mmCIF file of C-alpha atoms in Angstrom:
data_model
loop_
_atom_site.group_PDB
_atom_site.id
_atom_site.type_symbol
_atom_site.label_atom_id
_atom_site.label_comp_id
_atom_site.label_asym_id
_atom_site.label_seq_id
_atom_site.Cartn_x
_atom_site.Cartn_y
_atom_site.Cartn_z
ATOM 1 C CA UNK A 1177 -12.311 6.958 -33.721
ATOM 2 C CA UNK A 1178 -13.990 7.030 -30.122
ATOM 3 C CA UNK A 1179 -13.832 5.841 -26.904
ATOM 4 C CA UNK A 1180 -16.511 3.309 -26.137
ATOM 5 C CA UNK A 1181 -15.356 2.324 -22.368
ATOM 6 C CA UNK A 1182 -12.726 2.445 -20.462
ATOM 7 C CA UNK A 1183 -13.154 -0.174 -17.457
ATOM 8 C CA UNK A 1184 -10.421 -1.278 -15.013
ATOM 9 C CA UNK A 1185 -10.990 -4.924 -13.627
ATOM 10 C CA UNK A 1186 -8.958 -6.039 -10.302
ATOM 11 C CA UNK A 1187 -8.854 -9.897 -9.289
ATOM 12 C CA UNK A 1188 -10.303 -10.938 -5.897
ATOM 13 C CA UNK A 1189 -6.972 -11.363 -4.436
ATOM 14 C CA UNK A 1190 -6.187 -7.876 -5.452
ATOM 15 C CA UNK A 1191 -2.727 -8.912 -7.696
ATOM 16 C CA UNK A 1192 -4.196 -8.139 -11.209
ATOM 17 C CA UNK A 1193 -5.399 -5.208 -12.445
ATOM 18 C CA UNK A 1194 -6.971 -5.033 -15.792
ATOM 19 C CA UNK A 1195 -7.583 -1.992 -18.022
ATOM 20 C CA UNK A 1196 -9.767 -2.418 -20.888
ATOM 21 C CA UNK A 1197 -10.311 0.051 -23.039
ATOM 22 C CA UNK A 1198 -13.020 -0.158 -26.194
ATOM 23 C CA UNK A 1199 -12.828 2.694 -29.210
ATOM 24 C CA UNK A 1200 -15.148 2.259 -32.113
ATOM 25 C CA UNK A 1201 -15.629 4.204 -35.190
ATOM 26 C CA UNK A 1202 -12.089 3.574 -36.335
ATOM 27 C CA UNK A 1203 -10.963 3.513 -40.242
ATOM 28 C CA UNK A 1204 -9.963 0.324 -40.230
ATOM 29 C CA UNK A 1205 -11.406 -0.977 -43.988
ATOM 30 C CA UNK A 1206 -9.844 0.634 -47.402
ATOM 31 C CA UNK A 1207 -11.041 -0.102 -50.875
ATOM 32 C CA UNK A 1208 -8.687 -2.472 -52.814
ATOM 33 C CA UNK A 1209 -8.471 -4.118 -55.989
ATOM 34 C CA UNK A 1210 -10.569 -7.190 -55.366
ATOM 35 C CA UNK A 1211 -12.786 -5.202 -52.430
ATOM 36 C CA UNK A 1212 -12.715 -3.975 -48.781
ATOM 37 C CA UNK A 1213 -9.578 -4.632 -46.870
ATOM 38 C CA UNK A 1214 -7.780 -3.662 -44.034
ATOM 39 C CA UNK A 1215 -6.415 -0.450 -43.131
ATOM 40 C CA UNK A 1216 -2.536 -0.785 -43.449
ATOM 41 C CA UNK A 1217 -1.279 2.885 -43.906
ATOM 42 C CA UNK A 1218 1.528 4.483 -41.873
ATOM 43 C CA UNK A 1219 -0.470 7.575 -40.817
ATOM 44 C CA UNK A 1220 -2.971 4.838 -39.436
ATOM 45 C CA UNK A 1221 -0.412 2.880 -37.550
ATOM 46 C CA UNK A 1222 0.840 6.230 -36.375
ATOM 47 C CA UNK A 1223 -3.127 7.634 -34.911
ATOM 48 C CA UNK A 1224 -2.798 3.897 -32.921
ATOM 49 C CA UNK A 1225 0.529 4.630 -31.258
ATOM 50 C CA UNK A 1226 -0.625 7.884 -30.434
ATOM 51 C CA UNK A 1227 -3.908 6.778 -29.265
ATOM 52 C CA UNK A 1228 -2.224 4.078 -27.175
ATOM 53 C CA UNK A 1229 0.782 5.941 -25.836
ATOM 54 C CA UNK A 1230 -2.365 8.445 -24.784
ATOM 55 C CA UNK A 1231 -3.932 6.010 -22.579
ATOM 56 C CA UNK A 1232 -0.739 4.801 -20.810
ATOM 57 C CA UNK A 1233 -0.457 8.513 -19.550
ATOM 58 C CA UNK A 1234 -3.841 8.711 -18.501
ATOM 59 C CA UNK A 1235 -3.173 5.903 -15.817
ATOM 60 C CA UNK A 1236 0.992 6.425 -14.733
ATOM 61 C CA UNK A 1237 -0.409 7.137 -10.852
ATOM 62 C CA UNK A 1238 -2.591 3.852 -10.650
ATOM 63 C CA UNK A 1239 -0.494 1.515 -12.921
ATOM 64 C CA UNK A 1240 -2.903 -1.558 -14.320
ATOM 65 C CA UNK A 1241 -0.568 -4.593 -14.270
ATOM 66 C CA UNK A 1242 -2.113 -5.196 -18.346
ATOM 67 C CA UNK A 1243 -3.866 -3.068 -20.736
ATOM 68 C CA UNK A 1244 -5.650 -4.073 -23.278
ATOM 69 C CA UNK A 1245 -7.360 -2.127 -26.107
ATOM 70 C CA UNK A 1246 -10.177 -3.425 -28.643
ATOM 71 C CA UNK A 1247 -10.444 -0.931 -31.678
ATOM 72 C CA UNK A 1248 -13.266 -1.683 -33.853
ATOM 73 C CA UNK A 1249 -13.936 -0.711 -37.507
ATOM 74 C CA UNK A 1250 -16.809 1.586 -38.691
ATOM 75 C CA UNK A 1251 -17.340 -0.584 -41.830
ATOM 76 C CA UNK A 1252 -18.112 -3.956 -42.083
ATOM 77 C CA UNK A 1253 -17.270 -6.473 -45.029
ATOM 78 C CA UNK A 1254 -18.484 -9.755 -46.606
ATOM 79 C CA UNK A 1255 -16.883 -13.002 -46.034
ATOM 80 C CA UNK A 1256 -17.679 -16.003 -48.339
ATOM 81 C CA UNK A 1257 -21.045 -16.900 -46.929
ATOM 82 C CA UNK A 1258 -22.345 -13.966 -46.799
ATOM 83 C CA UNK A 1259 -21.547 -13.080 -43.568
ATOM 84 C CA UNK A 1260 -21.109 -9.730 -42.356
ATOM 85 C CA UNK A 1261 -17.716 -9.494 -40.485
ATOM 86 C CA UNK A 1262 -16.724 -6.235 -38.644
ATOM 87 C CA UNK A 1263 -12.370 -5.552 -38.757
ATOM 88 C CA UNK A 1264 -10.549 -5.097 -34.923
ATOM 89 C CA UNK A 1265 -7.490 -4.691 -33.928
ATOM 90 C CA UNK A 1266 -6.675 -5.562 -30.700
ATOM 91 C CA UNK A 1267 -3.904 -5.145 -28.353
ATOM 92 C CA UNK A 1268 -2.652 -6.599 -24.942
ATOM 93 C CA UNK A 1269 0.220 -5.011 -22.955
ATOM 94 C CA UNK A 1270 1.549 -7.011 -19.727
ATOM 95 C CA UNK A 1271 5.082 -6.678 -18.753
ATOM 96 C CA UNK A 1272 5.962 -3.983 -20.991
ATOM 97 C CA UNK A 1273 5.773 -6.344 -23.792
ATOM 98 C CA UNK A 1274 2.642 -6.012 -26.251
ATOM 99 C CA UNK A 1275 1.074 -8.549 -28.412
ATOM 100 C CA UNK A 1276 -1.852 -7.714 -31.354
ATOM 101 C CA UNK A 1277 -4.556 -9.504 -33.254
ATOM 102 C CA UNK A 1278 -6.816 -8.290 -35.915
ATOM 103 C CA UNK A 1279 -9.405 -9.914 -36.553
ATOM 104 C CA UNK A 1280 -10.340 -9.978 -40.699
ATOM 105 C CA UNK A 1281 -12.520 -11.851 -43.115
ATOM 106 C CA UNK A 1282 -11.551 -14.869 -45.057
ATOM 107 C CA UNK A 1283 -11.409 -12.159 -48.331
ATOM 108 C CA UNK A 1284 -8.571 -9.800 -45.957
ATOM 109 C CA UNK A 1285 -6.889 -13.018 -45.469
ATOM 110 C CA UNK A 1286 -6.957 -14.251 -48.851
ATOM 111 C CA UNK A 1287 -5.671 -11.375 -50.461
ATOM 112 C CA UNK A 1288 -3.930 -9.491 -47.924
ATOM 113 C CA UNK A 1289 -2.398 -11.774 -45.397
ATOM 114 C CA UNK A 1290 1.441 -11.435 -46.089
ATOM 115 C CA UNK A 1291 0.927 -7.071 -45.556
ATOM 116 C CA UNK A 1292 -0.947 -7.672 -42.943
ATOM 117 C CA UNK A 1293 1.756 -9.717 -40.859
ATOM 118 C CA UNK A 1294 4.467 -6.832 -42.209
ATOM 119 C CA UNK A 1295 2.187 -4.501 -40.420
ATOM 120 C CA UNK A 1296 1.290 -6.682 -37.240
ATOM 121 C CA UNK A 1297 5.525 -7.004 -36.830
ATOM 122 C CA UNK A 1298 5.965 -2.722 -37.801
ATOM 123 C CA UNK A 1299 2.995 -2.380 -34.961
ATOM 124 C CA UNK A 1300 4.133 -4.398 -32.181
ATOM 125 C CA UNK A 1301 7.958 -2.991 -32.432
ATOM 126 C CA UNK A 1302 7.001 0.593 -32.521
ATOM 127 C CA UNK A 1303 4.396 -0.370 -29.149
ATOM 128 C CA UNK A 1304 7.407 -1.607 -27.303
ATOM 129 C CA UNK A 1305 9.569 2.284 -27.963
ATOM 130 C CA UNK A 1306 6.465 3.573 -26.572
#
């Protein structure tokens, strides 16, 4: 995985600061049974903690008031029209509380939604003992 950008975004009235930071390159697909899905190993979940707790260190002297990361796959996979879809994960902290979305294809959903809640709930409480 590797950093993209890293861009920091303040509101004209100088009361929001936002940190967005873009990594690409990341493992995020897996073969499975019926085809590509998403990654949902523990030593994954553990490189995006790291990754993220990382990042909040870089910036403790000039505190963003959110943070949001966008960590896009390497692979891409086939939804059922044919289209190309690439995986993300993204994540938003604000308030010391963080909230994620990954963004899959209809095939990921189909055959992997219930794990892939599981993991989004796992995710989001180990963020917040960052």
């Amino acid at each position: 995985m590797k950093i993209l950008f890293d861009e920091t975004y303040t509101s004209t009235d100088g009361k929001r600061s936002s940190r967005n930071i873009w990594y690409g390159d990341a493992d995020l697909t897996v073969d499975g049974e019926y085809g590509k899905t998403i990654n949902l190993k523990e030593d994954f979940m553990d490189d995006l903690c790291e990754i993220i707790k990382k990042d909040f260190s870089k910036n403790a002297a000039n505190e963003p008031t959110e943070t949001n990361w966008y960590i896009y796959g390497s692979g891409v996979t086939q939804d059922a029209i044919e289209a190309n879809v690439r995986p993300s994960i993204m994540v938003r902290e604000k308030s010391d509380e963080f909230i994620t979305n990954f963004n899959i294809s209809d095939h990921d959903f189909a055959v992997n939604i219930d794990a892939i809640l599981l993991f989004k709930a796992d995710f989001e409480k180990r963020l917040a003992s960052l």
